[in-house]
XYZ file of C-alpha atoms in Angstrom:
682
model
C -25.718 -2.501 35.210
C -26.520 -0.044 32.428
C -23.892 0.951 29.899
C -23.934 4.702 30.469
C -22.668 5.012 34.047
C -19.974 2.376 33.636
C -16.400 3.705 33.932
C -15.351 2.121 30.637
C -18.097 3.989 28.791
C -16.982 7.297 30.314
C -13.374 6.555 29.386
C -14.300 5.710 25.793
C -16.378 8.884 25.578
C -13.448 10.961 26.860
C -11.010 9.372 24.384
C -13.370 9.735 21.413
C -14.099 13.350 22.339
C -10.367 14.030 22.414
C -9.914 12.429 18.989
C -12.854 14.272 17.426
C -11.771 17.624 18.890
C -8.203 17.188 17.683
C -9.072 16.142 14.136
C -11.798 18.774 13.782
C -9.484 21.365 15.280
C -6.744 20.461 12.815
C -9.128 21.189 9.949
C -10.117 24.536 11.456
C -6.587 25.612 12.429
C -5.358 25.014 8.881
C -7.664 27.846 7.785
C -7.697 29.950 10.960
C -4.361 29.452 12.777
C -5.293 31.942 15.504
C -7.635 29.286 16.960
C -4.774 26.852 17.649
C -4.419 28.046 21.252
C -8.138 27.495 21.835
C -8.047 23.915 20.566
C -4.869 23.025 22.472
C -6.442 24.394 25.662
C -9.648 22.452 25.012
C -7.646 19.270 24.420
C -5.795 19.875 27.678
C -9.095 19.965 29.566
C -10.249 16.807 27.791
C -7.010 15.089 28.820
C -7.863 15.913 32.418
C -11.231 14.246 31.806
C -9.364 11.113 30.660
C -7.298 11.252 33.851
C -10.465 11.486 35.947
C -12.038 8.568 34.070
C -8.902 6.551 34.825
C -9.208 7.478 38.482
C -12.706 5.956 38.686
C -11.661 2.262 38.651
C -8.979 3.058 41.233
C -11.396 4.732 43.617
C -14.168 2.165 43.116
C -11.858 -0.855 42.453
C -14.181 -1.741 39.575
C -13.388 -4.014 36.632
C -15.675 -3.307 33.661
C -15.612 -4.936 30.230
C -17.095 -4.146 26.852
C -17.222 -5.978 23.499
C -17.611 -3.864 20.361
C -18.160 -5.237 16.832
C -14.999 -5.132 14.758
C -16.634 -4.876 11.335
C -15.471 -8.395 10.335
C -17.563 -11.511 11.143
C -16.177 -13.266 14.194
C -13.891 -10.355 15.018
C -14.682 -8.047 17.929
C -12.926 -5.467 20.062
C -12.629 -6.711 23.633
C -12.081 -3.780 26.006
C -11.432 -3.823 29.737
C -11.004 -1.073 32.334
C -9.575 -2.379 35.597
C -7.493 -0.551 38.241
C -4.228 -1.207 36.349
C -5.638 0.278 33.128
C -7.092 3.149 35.130
C -3.720 3.940 36.684
C -2.039 4.266 33.294
C -4.949 6.301 31.900
C -4.509 8.624 34.874
C -0.825 8.895 33.973
C -1.630 9.571 30.314
C -4.253 12.217 31.002
C -2.324 14.023 33.718
C 0.971 14.267 31.838
C -0.550 15.090 28.442
C -2.742 17.878 29.874
C 0.323 19.958 30.712
C 2.019 19.127 27.412
C -1.021 20.152 25.354
C -1.384 23.451 27.212
C 2.322 24.115 26.663
C 1.890 23.370 22.947
C -0.542 26.277 22.629
C 2.363 28.643 23.211
C 5.123 26.522 21.695
C 3.487 26.389 18.246
C 2.493 30.067 18.243
C 4.978 31.081 15.548
C 4.679 27.918 13.457
C 3.145 27.882 9.978
C -0.621 27.153 9.928
C -0.194 23.762 8.244
C 2.431 22.694 10.800
C 0.129 23.710 13.655
C -2.731 21.699 12.173
C -0.535 18.664 11.522
C 0.922 18.676 15.032
C -2.561 18.986 16.523
C -3.793 15.973 14.545
C -0.693 13.844 15.196
C -0.805 14.496 18.930
C -4.461 13.595 19.348
C -4.143 10.425 17.247
C -1.138 9.394 19.330
C -2.961 9.993 22.624
C -6.159 8.249 21.498
C -4.446 5.048 20.400
C -2.162 5.031 23.437
C -5.302 5.140 25.549
C -6.632 2.272 23.434
C -3.563 0.207 24.355
C -4.531 0.552 28.026
C -8.101 -0.618 27.313
C -7.471 -3.478 24.860
C -8.352 -6.953 26.149
C -7.563 -9.152 23.140
C -4.585 -9.598 20.844
C -6.240 -8.074 17.771
C -7.324 -4.881 19.559
C -4.054 -4.551 21.448
C -1.826 -4.918 18.388
C -4.022 -2.583 16.331
C -3.797 0.162 18.946
C -0.109 -0.600 19.561
C 0.908 -0.362 15.909
C -1.032 2.837 15.219
C 0.527 4.346 18.352
C 3.968 3.427 16.964
C 3.193 4.968 13.568
C 1.827 8.101 15.256
C 5.066 8.438 17.235
C 6.974 8.157 13.936
C 5.055 11.144 12.557
C 5.462 13.064 15.816
C 9.236 12.803 15.473
C 8.973 13.965 11.859
C 7.254 17.118 13.148
C 10.725 18.513 13.808
C 12.968 20.117 11.247
C 13.041 18.511 7.806
C 16.626 17.247 7.959
C 18.372 13.976 7.215
C 19.062 13.448 10.937
C 15.376 13.771 11.830
C 14.356 11.312 9.116
C 16.985 8.779 10.181
C 15.887 9.019 13.820
C 12.220 8.527 12.928
C 12.880 5.538 10.657
C 15.130 3.889 13.251
C 12.376 4.349 15.834
C 9.818 2.776 13.513
C 12.144 -0.109 12.607
C 12.810 -1.087 16.219
C 9.134 -0.629 17.103
C 8.028 -3.040 14.377
C 10.765 -5.490 15.306
C 9.472 -5.434 18.868
C 5.912 -5.918 17.614
C 6.954 -9.104 15.815
C 8.315 -10.496 19.073
C 5.133 -9.532 20.932
C 2.944 -11.233 18.310
C 5.133 -14.344 18.522
C 4.662 -14.452 22.296
C 0.895 -14.025 21.908
C 0.829 -16.829 19.330
C 2.716 -19.192 21.636
C 0.240 -18.447 24.409
C -2.796 -18.875 22.156
C -1.762 -22.170 20.558
C -0.675 -23.883 23.792
C -2.953 -26.817 24.703
C -5.248 -26.229 21.702
C -6.041 -29.239 19.494
C -5.368 -28.879 15.789
C -8.007 -26.864 13.953
C -9.631 -25.430 17.096
C -7.929 -22.039 16.946
C -10.495 -19.224 16.622
C -10.492 -15.476 17.218
C -11.905 -16.151 20.687
C -8.637 -17.952 21.473
C -6.847 -14.591 21.283
C -8.834 -12.798 23.970
C -6.801 -12.067 27.091
C -9.268 -14.096 29.164
C -8.580 -17.143 26.981
C -4.815 -16.597 26.944
C -4.499 -16.538 30.712
C -6.195 -19.963 30.943
C -3.374 -21.728 29.076
C -0.785 -23.529 31.173
C 2.885 -23.368 30.199
C 5.839 -25.476 31.168
C 8.683 -23.692 32.943
C 10.714 -23.498 29.734
C 7.776 -22.222 27.697
C 6.922 -19.618 30.337
C 10.520 -18.383 30.346
C 10.598 -18.182 26.534
C 7.310 -16.265 26.345
C 8.427 -13.923 29.144
C 11.695 -13.191 27.332
C 9.820 -12.478 24.101
C 7.548 -10.041 25.928
C 10.552 -8.384 27.600
C 12.368 -7.892 24.292
C 9.215 -6.893 22.414
C 8.034 -4.283 24.876
C 11.636 -3.433 25.697
C 12.190 -2.195 22.147
C 9.574 0.484 22.832
C 10.656 1.113 26.436
C 14.309 1.646 25.534
C 15.708 -1.485 27.186
C 19.446 -1.780 26.531
C 20.618 -2.694 23.866
C 17.359 -1.789 22.060
C 17.597 1.792 23.335
C 19.535 3.411 20.500
C 16.477 5.151 19.028
C 15.900 7.188 22.196
C 18.994 9.465 22.084
C 18.331 10.116 18.386
C 14.549 10.569 18.437
C 14.240 12.978 21.352
C 16.611 15.657 20.017
C 14.948 15.348 16.596
C 11.366 15.764 17.828
C 9.796 19.041 18.991
C 9.804 19.528 22.766
C 6.096 18.636 23.307
C 6.530 15.483 21.207
C 9.616 14.496 23.223
C 7.637 15.020 26.430
C 4.877 12.696 25.194
C 7.300 10.058 23.910
C 9.208 9.897 27.184
C 6.396 10.639 29.602
C 3.630 8.552 28.019
C 4.821 6.148 25.308
C 7.584 4.562 27.377
C 4.975 3.877 30.069
C 2.741 2.160 27.508
C 5.548 -0.369 27.078
C 5.806 -0.768 30.859
C 2.046 -1.342 30.999
C 2.246 -3.971 28.259
C 5.051 -5.807 30.035
C 3.285 -5.833 33.415
C -0.029 -6.871 31.850
C 1.633 -9.667 29.884
C 3.727 -11.036 32.748
C 1.234 -10.858 35.601
C -2.077 -11.234 33.788
C -1.368 -13.413 30.724
C 1.647 -15.570 31.558
C 0.517 -15.426 35.182
C 2.481 -15.090 38.383
C 2.332 -18.844 39.193
C 4.141 -19.627 35.918
C 6.872 -16.991 36.278
C 10.234 -18.182 37.572
C 12.288 -16.433 40.296
C 15.203 -16.477 37.850
C 13.237 -14.229 35.496
C 12.752 -11.780 38.353
C 16.515 -11.774 38.911
C 17.082 -11.224 35.174
C 14.677 -8.283 35.160
C 16.261 -6.840 38.302
C 19.818 -7.049 36.960
C 18.742 -5.700 33.558
C 17.076 -2.731 35.228
C 20.090 -2.061 37.432
C 22.461 -2.132 34.457
C 20.149 0.155 32.480
C 19.981 2.636 35.358
C 23.763 2.868 35.624
C 24.354 2.874 31.866
C 21.709 5.516 31.227
C 22.785 8.009 33.867
C 26.496 7.666 33.028
C 25.805 8.512 29.397
C 23.436 11.304 30.436
C 26.170 13.001 32.458
C 28.507 13.042 29.454
C 26.035 14.756 27.108
C 26.202 18.453 26.281
C 23.038 18.438 24.143
C 20.071 19.194 26.396
C 17.559 16.725 24.984
C 20.100 13.931 24.441
C 20.960 14.213 28.133
C 17.276 13.882 29.026
C 16.856 10.922 26.654
C 19.640 8.933 28.325
C 18.161 9.871 31.690
C 14.899 8.237 30.575
C 16.832 4.997 30.062
C 18.000 5.263 33.670
C 14.488 5.772 34.999
C 13.010 2.936 32.932
C 15.790 0.818 34.416
C 14.640 1.718 37.928
C 11.068 0.745 37.025
C 12.258 -2.627 35.684
C 14.396 -3.081 38.790
C 11.323 -2.678 40.980
C 9.266 -4.996 38.762
C 11.915 -7.714 38.826
C 12.291 -7.308 42.565
C 8.547 -7.733 42.970
C 8.530 -10.947 40.923
C 11.454 -12.332 42.924
C 9.823 -11.627 46.284
C 6.410 -12.922 45.213
C 7.864 -16.158 43.832
C 9.898 -16.819 46.988
C 7.002 -16.440 49.420
C 7.299 -12.776 50.440
C 4.090 -11.178 49.159
C 4.305 -7.994 51.258
C 7.780 -7.126 50.002
C 6.795 -8.041 46.438
C 3.710 -5.844 46.553
C 5.773 -2.962 47.926
C 8.343 -3.322 45.134
C 5.647 -3.267 42.441
C 3.991 -0.246 44.067
C 7.356 1.515 44.059
C 7.866 0.684 40.371
C 4.447 2.070 39.380
C 4.946 5.103 41.623
C 8.209 5.843 39.838
C 6.524 5.395 36.456
C 3.934 8.012 37.434
C 6.580 10.356 38.822
C 8.738 10.014 35.733
C 5.812 10.880 33.481
C 5.439 14.225 35.247
C 8.984 15.385 35.956
C 10.468 14.130 32.684
C 7.708 15.767 30.640
C 8.415 18.967 32.583
C 12.146 18.677 31.868
C 11.599 18.225 28.134
C 9.260 21.213 28.071
C 11.881 23.186 29.979
C 14.493 22.151 27.435
C 12.128 23.404 24.736
C 11.941 26.832 26.371
C 15.739 26.945 26.652
C 16.152 26.087 22.968
C 13.445 28.523 21.854
C 14.863 31.348 23.963
C 18.500 30.943 22.905
C 18.347 29.234 19.516
C 20.909 26.765 20.898
C 20.726 23.102 21.874
C 24.190 22.825 23.453
C 24.470 23.577 27.167
C 27.845 25.213 26.522
C 26.059 27.877 24.466
C 23.592 28.753 27.227
C 24.236 29.943 30.774
C 22.732 32.739 32.851
C 19.184 31.843 31.821
C 17.741 31.979 35.325
C 17.957 35.780 35.355
C 16.345 35.964 31.934
C 13.703 33.276 32.534
C 12.992 33.192 36.294
C 9.527 31.594 36.172
C 10.306 28.768 33.756
C 13.689 28.351 35.449
C 12.013 27.848 38.829
C 9.637 25.271 37.320
C 12.548 23.398 35.734
C 14.313 23.492 39.103
C 11.374 21.601 40.641
C 11.808 18.876 38.016
C 15.583 18.833 38.567
C 15.106 18.335 42.308
C 12.530 15.615 41.630
C 14.639 13.589 39.231
C 17.618 13.972 41.578
C 15.626 12.363 44.402
C 15.804 15.348 46.759
C 13.175 15.237 49.553
C 10.323 16.038 49.719
C 9.878 15.727 45.941
C 8.101 12.871 44.187
C 11.326 11.391 42.838
C 12.579 10.918 46.381
C 9.413 9.093 47.458
C 9.480 6.434 44.735
C 13.233 5.883 44.996
C 12.850 5.682 48.770
C 10.202 2.990 48.375
C 12.457 1.105 45.959
C 15.285 1.267 48.489
C 12.975 0.120 51.285
C 11.940 -2.870 49.194
C 15.567 -3.885 48.613
C 16.136 -3.898 52.375
C 13.802 -6.899 52.635
C 16.499 -9.091 51.042
C 17.298 -10.519 54.476
C 14.239 -12.770 54.101
C 15.519 -14.433 50.931
C 17.062 -17.860 51.361
C 19.317 -18.207 48.329
C 22.726 -16.548 48.200
C 22.282 -15.685 44.525
C 18.926 -14.068 45.245
C 20.254 -11.972 48.132
C 23.309 -10.987 46.112
C 21.149 -9.875 43.180
C 18.970 -7.710 45.418
C 21.964 -6.164 47.174
C 23.530 -5.481 43.774
C 20.320 -3.737 42.747
C 20.311 -1.706 45.968
C 23.906 -0.593 45.417
C 23.199 0.442 41.818
C 20.036 2.257 42.941
C 21.984 4.358 45.437
C 24.813 4.999 42.966
C 22.439 5.926 40.143
C 20.553 8.318 42.422
C 23.772 10.101 43.360
C 24.900 10.257 39.732
C 21.485 11.623 38.721
C 21.950 14.475 41.182
C 25.363 15.139 39.639
C 24.031 15.042 36.090
C 21.169 17.421 36.737
C 23.333 19.755 38.774
C 25.307 20.037 35.549
C 22.116 20.466 33.483
C 20.775 23.291 35.626
C 24.104 24.825 36.619
C 25.595 25.090 33.147
C 22.300 25.975 31.484
C 20.707 28.381 33.953
C 23.460 29.701 36.231
C 26.681 31.591 35.632
C 27.144 34.046 32.814
C 25.649 33.871 29.293
C 27.928 31.886 26.995
C 26.554 33.049 23.629
C 24.701 35.910 21.998
C 21.555 33.797 22.011
C 21.802 33.321 25.781
C 22.317 37.049 26.306
C 19.179 37.777 24.244
C 17.048 35.099 25.940
C 13.573 35.974 27.165
C 10.837 34.367 29.245
C 8.542 31.919 27.475
C 4.869 32.575 26.727
C 2.032 32.386 29.249
C 0.677 29.114 27.822
C 4.107 27.504 28.076
C 4.455 28.592 31.697
C 0.947 27.359 32.528
C 1.632 23.946 30.999
C 4.917 23.617 32.853
C 3.270 24.893 36.028
C 0.605 22.200 35.862
C 3.229 19.461 35.602
C 5.235 21.060 38.426
C 2.146 21.124 40.650
C 1.512 17.474 39.822
C 5.082 16.588 40.776
C 4.799 18.474 44.070
C 1.478 16.794 44.873
C 2.960 13.339 44.252
C 5.842 14.211 46.564
C 3.933 15.882 49.388
C 1.043 13.387 49.642
C 2.639 9.988 48.971
C 0.426 8.014 51.343
C -2.665 9.122 49.441
C -1.053 8.244 46.106
C 0.331 4.956 47.393
C -3.123 3.910 48.531
C -4.489 4.301 44.996
C -1.498 2.581 43.385
C -1.991 -0.311 45.788
C -5.471 -0.840 44.309
C -3.846 -1.396 40.904
C -1.164 -3.732 42.264
C -3.178 -5.847 44.718
C -5.185 -7.720 42.024
C -1.884 -8.731 40.418
C -0.280 -9.980 43.635
C -3.392 -11.009 45.630
C -1.836 -9.103 48.540
C -2.306 -5.732 50.157
C 0.054 -3.725 52.334
C -0.680 -3.236 56.044
C -2.589 -0.114 57.012
C 0.415 1.754 58.536
C 1.574 2.457 54.962
C -1.004 5.206 54.748
C -1.668 6.039 58.378
C 1.161 8.399 59.265
C 1.559 10.644 56.250
C 4.779 11.570 54.526
C 7.077 11.713 57.531
C 6.482 8.084 58.546
C 6.548 6.521 55.091
C 7.387 3.014 56.310
C 5.394 0.682 54.037
C 6.223 -2.472 55.999
C 6.514 -3.122 59.726
C 10.110 -2.126 60.614
C 11.250 -5.543 61.788
C 14.422 -5.286 59.740
C 16.582 -2.530 58.275
C 14.399 0.525 57.825
C 14.902 4.236 58.306
C 12.220 6.826 58.908
C 12.144 9.808 56.551
C 11.248 11.906 59.613
C 14.604 11.029 61.158
C 16.414 11.969 57.952
C 14.464 15.222 57.713
C 15.384 16.188 61.274
C 19.016 15.284 60.606
C 18.975 17.455 57.482
C 17.578 20.395 59.461
C 20.182 19.975 62.205
C 23.029 19.912 59.683
C 21.609 22.910 57.822
C 21.330 25.198 60.854
C 25.105 25.801 61.261
C 25.390 26.592 57.559
C 22.543 29.107 57.794
C 24.176 30.672 60.846
C 27.461 31.068 58.983
C 25.740 32.613 55.973
C 23.338 34.890 57.821
C 25.860 35.699 60.532
C 27.941 37.657 58.032
C 25.107 40.146 57.514
C 26.416 43.676 57.990
C 30.055 42.650 57.722
C 32.357 43.395 54.845
C 31.764 41.005 51.961
C 33.198 40.537 48.507
C 30.731 40.016 45.687
C 31.855 37.654 42.934
C 30.335 36.463 39.708
C 28.674 33.046 40.192
C 30.455 30.138 38.536
C 33.264 32.523 37.663
C 36.022 30.234 38.962
C 37.488 33.012 41.102
C 38.119 35.472 38.282
C 37.123 39.114 38.771
C 36.034 39.643 35.175
C 33.054 38.062 33.419
C 35.087 36.148 30.864
C 32.683 33.346 29.977
C 35.362 30.824 29.010
C 36.546 30.658 32.614
C 33.299 28.935 33.623
C 32.846 25.208 34.028
C 31.639 23.513 30.848
C 29.436 20.484 30.333
C 32.480 18.456 29.277
C 34.752 19.506 32.151
C 31.983 18.788 34.645
C 31.694 15.219 33.330
C 35.425 14.530 32.997
C 35.715 12.403 36.189
C 32.951 10.104 34.937
C 34.888 9.363 31.747
C 37.907 8.348 33.800
C 36.100 6.271 36.445
C 33.757 4.371 34.097
C 35.579 4.013 30.753
C 34.121 0.540 30.093
C 30.682 2.089 29.489
C 31.865 4.323 26.646
C 33.436 4.047 23.222
C 36.011 6.852 23.123
C 38.198 8.031 20.274
C 41.094 10.416 20.858
C 42.900 12.493 18.252
C 46.307 13.799 19.290
C 47.993 16.417 17.084
C 51.408 15.698 15.601
C 54.413 17.674 16.931
C 54.689 19.719 13.728
C 50.965 20.532 13.497
C 50.674 24.343 13.038
C 47.166 24.335 14.583
C 47.269 21.614 17.238
C 43.861 20.457 18.456
C 43.061 17.652 20.897
C 39.785 15.943 19.999
C 37.864 13.416 22.087
C 34.625 11.839 20.903
C 32.444 9.657 23.148
C 29.956 7.248 21.602
C 27.425 4.698 22.748
C 29.382 1.395 22.586
C 26.406 -0.468 21.130
C 26.903 1.263 17.778
C 30.445 -0.009 17.037
C 29.964 -3.341 18.842
C 26.489 -4.351 17.663
C 24.597 -2.181 15.209
C 27.283 -1.264 12.684
C 28.435 -4.917 12.332
C 24.776 -5.919 11.880
C 24.343 -3.227 9.268
C 27.417 -4.443 7.374
C 26.088 -8.015 7.564
C 22.718 -6.996 6.103
C 24.444 -5.038 3.344
C 26.577 -8.086 2.492
C 23.478 -10.316 2.396
C 21.690 -7.810 0.172
C 24.657 -7.639 -2.190
C 24.766 -11.441 -2.323
C 21.065 -11.552 -3.111
C 21.642 -8.993 -5.849
C 24.168 -11.309 -7.492
C 21.643 -14.161 -7.405
C 19.115 -12.026 -9.268
C 19.527 -12.776 -12.966
C 16.391 -11.274 -14.473
C 15.405 -14.553 -16.229
C 11.918 -15.863 -15.476
C 13.039 -19.492 -15.799
C 15.532 -19.041 -12.947
C 12.827 -17.491 -10.732
C 10.509 -20.436 -11.450
C 13.240 -22.855 -10.371
C 13.672 -20.879 -7.123
C 9.926 -21.009 -6.453
C 9.661 -24.733 -7.262
C 12.634 -25.597 -5.023
C 11.214 -23.551 -2.138
C 7.812 -25.238 -2.493
C 9.373 -28.726 -2.423
C 11.388 -27.841 0.688
C 8.323 -26.494 2.498
C 6.238 -29.542 1.616
C 9.049 -31.802 2.827
C 9.183 -29.956 6.144
C 5.406 -30.227 6.576
C 5.472 -33.932 5.673
C 8.276 -34.586 8.133
C 6.442 -32.630 10.849
């Protein structure tokens, strides 16, 4: 086979073209800012080329490899493009194409140097994220991974130059590097297992060599936990999620869309690749699947509860990303549990559902962040309580955001419904599990999945209702205007992608199955793709299973009487009222529901998930004010105590420092003796 027609060569060419265009464009835009739209549009087309190159290994089920010289003797770049890598490259290219086209309009009024910098940062981020999906050895993977993390740091800094933005970016970088240390530790444990002393070479760190090492059950569990925590720091796994609600509001809207839509999925890719390909399915324990399932379920509930309570648009979306990553982990853990207990069909279905939801989330969450960017640009406000009535001012972008809202709420026939439906179908296979603990864990996950889906609908009803409906709540909302053509085109592309994923799930599921089957050595029966959307029953319905066609017919039957009541009043006397006016005849904006009042029941029903502080005025207070602040409980319970501990250690170390060279020599000599003693004892 020649090099040129191979899919991996085409993918590398597409990625390098993107990088060259972005860096060259940044140099040109710095001098001629009017060309920024041209370069963003060109990069959008090149991102589609990356998506098509990722589709090749899915269509052909090919697995191509390439070794490139690394510039250091004995050190090479091992690259691999298999169906799993192709799936995530498809995700990267498809989601980033809409974001880049949107950026052409979003950065229109920015200073020339900021346009050029954002162009360069975005292309570097996308190139090295694509490299993560291709890397096939530890050196290449960690190089691409770390540069991707640094690029995300600079993307966040693209926002306003404030103390809050800098703190968010540094916290993101700190947790990313902490996660990288755990990942490297896991790789090292894999590489050194079963190797005699002195035989460790760079070849020992290729993924092909790592997967050949056999681990004991305890070692496999330890390595799996290290991978979960390491990649979880980048994916926003609770309690390592605290950077997400700070970074997304700080970053520009296109950067937030890339961080949530693409970078979080890079962490999911790393976790799946490490667990199924490096540790290996035979060495994974069912208990780890249960741990992953329960962790994902808790994340889903925690994330959506905190999302509902937010009044800041992008903070709400950030917490929602935690919920969706939780659903992906739930499906992954469910797949491991089924596969390890002898149910390969159910396990394959669960993994397909997890990857389907990852793809869906990349599209509708990127669209939501871009929609939030248009809301903020149009009103000059970030708080939902300062918006309102935007649908009349921005009908096109509002309709596109509505598609994303319906998708993330799991309303049929959107893409969010399909993946959550598949997740629910996979939980219904719990009847085949033998252990009570296993069945209980799956049923717990199913209950949380249903609850989180309902809460997501509530949260995004609030997002769209308070932000787009009702009356304008500020001068900025009254002066709002529709976004630019490029912004609408970028959002429209993502909306079309979301609709395609929802309307043609059997076609999409067939391609996802090609990425999952090599990991599970199982394929789903042909009926999964034979009947189209209406009969989306991935497994033979021997147990609990409900046809979407039945639910669709039931929905139509229940809707007909409502339509008759509404349309039957045509020609009769009606009273017109202001929407969301709470029954008042005037347009007094303070009579409308607010983001806080909408979320009040959640605070009362789930207080254990929040850290709340109340301030009650004294009886003689001339200006009595009731204040309630809600905070992520991980700050007062975990991170602030850790911060105080580190400060105390630093202050203690400062007291030890004397400034005398003789004291420092004693410290060095004592440390050397201790290390030699440890080595001698070992």
